Structures are given as C-alpha cells and as structure tokens.
Amino acid sequence: MPPEQKPAISLPRNQFIALVIGVCVLSAAIGSGLALIAQTGPEGPPGKQGPRGHTGKRGPQGPAGESAGEELSGLEAEVAELREQVEEAGGESGQVGELEERIEKLEEETAGFSGIAKELCGEGSLIC
C-alpha cells in the first residue's frame, strides 16, 4: 500500500467559504463597474442643427395706440371724478353708496394694472 498523500494547500472550512464569497462579490463589483462605464461613457461631439421647424401664423394685433399707462391714467381720472361726485352728493345716501362701490371697483382695477406695470418695468424690458 502506498503512503497517504498530504494536500499541498489546506484551508479550514470557514476560510474556504469566505474565499468563495469574496470572489463572487469581487466579480459582481467588476461587472457593475463595467456596466456603469458603458452607460455613462464620454460625451461625443455635438451634431449638426436640424432644419428649422414650421412657423405658425401670427396672432391678432392688440388695440392700436392704447398702452397700459394710458388706460391706467384714464381709470385714475375716473376715480378722481367719482370722488368729487361723492363729496358733492354728501347727503344723498343712495347715490353715495353707488358711487363708493364704483370707486372701490375702479381702485381694484387700477391696483391690478399698477402691479403689472411695476413687474414689467422691473424686468427692464419696457421703457417706463
């Protein structure tokens, strides 16, 4: 009978399991890295610009000659006129109530216009 041969390398069972798991994790990491590199490769040169698209038809032109400033000044003049009428009416409660309601409505309108005008002037795109 020949003598029993000893293995050249001997590993305990726990170390062998750890080695197998380590090799698996390392190969998964390498595969993930290659996939990530393939997805986010270097950016290529930009291509040529495509043909210009269809130009739509022009919309209707706004009211000619009337700017927001002119409309606002007209409303402010109407508010001042109504205030004078309220002061003149004095004792007539029915007429005063109507005039005060109109004044409030006009003041709300002018406040809206002045807010828009301030926004547009703040952008620097209009001459104010």
C-alpha positions in Angstrom: 0.0 0.0 0.0 1.3 3.4 -1.0 1.7 6.1 1.7 -1.1 8.6 2.1 -0.5 11.9 0.3 -1.0 15.1 2.1 -2.8 18.0 0.2 -0.4 20.8 -0.9 -2.8 23.5 0.4 -5.1 23.1 3.3 -7.8 25.6 4.2 -10.2 25.3 7.1 -13.9 25.2 6.1 -14.7 28.8 7.2 -11.9 30.3 5.3 -12.9 28.4 2.2 -16.5 29.8 2.4 -15.2 33.3 2.9 -12.9 33.0 -0.1 -15.7 31.8 -2.4 -18.0 34.7 -1.2 -15.2 37.2 -1.7 -14.6 36.1 -5.3 -18.3 36.3 -6.0 -18.5 39.8 -4.6 -15.4 41.0 -6.4 -16.7 39.7 -9.8 -20.1 41.4 -9.2 -18.4 44.7 -8.4 -16.3 44.4 -11.6 -19.4 43.7 -13.7 -21.3 46.6 -12.2 -18.5 49.0 -12.8 -18.2 48.0 -16.4 -21.9 48.3 -16.9 -21.8 51.8 -15.4 -18.9 52.9 -17.6 -20.8 51.6 -20.6 -23.9 53.6 -19.7 -22.2 56.9 -18.9 -19.4 57.0 -21.4 -17.7 60.2 -22.5 -19.8 62.7 -24.3 -19.4 62.9 -28.0 -19.2 65.9 -30.2 -22.5 67.8 -30.8 -24.3 67.1 -34.0 -25.4 69.5 -36.7 -28.5 71.5 -36.0 -31.6 70.2 -37.7 -33.8 72.0 -40.1 -36.0 74.9 -38.8 -39.5 73.9 -37.8 -42.8 75.2 -39.1 -43.6 78.8 -38.3 -47.1 79.3 -37.1 -49.4 82.1 -38.2 -49.3 85.4 -36.5 -51.9 86.2 -33.8 -54.2 89.1 -33.8 -52.7 92.5 -33.2 -53.7 94.2 -29.9 -55.6 97.5 -29.6 -53.6 100.2 -31.5 -52.5 103.3 -29.7 -53.6 102.4 -26.2 -50.9 101.4 -23.8 -51.3 100.3 -20.2 -50.2 103.7 -19.0 -52.8 105.5 -20.9 -55.5 103.1 -19.7 -54.3 103.4 -16.1 -54.3 107.2 -16.3 -57.9 107.1 -17.7 -59.0 104.9 -14.8 -57.3 107.2 -12.2 -59.0 110.2 -13.7 -62.4 108.4 -13.5 -61.7 107.6 -9.8 -60.9 111.3 -9.1 -64.1 112.4 -10.8 -66.2 109.9 -8.8 -64.6 111.1 -5.6 -65.7 114.7 -6.5 -69.2 113.5 -7.1 -69.3 111.7 -3.8 -68.2 114.9 -2.0 -70.8 116.9 -3.9 -73.6 114.4 -3.2 -72.9 114.5 0.5 -76.4 113.9 2.0 -78.0 111.6 -0.7 -77.2 108.2 0.8 -78.4 106.0 -2.2 -76.3 107.9 -4.8 -73.3 108.0 -2.5 -73.4 104.2 -1.9 -73.4 103.6 -5.7 -70.5 105.9 -6.3 -68.5 104.4 -3.5 -69.0 100.9 -4.9 -67.8 102.2 -8.4 -64.8 103.8 -6.8 -63.8 100.6 -5.0 -64.1 98.6 -8.2 -62.0 101.1 -10.2 -59.4 101.2 -7.4 -59.1 97.4 -7.6 -58.7 97.6 -11.4 -56.0 100.3 -11.1 -54.2 98.4 -8.4 -54.1 95.3 -10.7 -52.7 97.4 -13.6 -50.1 99.2 -11.5 -48.9 95.8 -10.2 -48.5 94.5 -13.7 -46.8 97.8 -14.8 -44.3 97.5 -11.9 -43.5 93.9 -12.8 -42.9 94.8 -16.4 -40.8 97.9 -15.6 -38.8 95.8 -13.1 -37.7 93.4 -15.8 -36.2 96.2 -17.8 -37.8 95.2 -21.0 -40.1 98.2 -21.2 -39.4 102.0 -21.1 -41.2 103.2 -18.0 
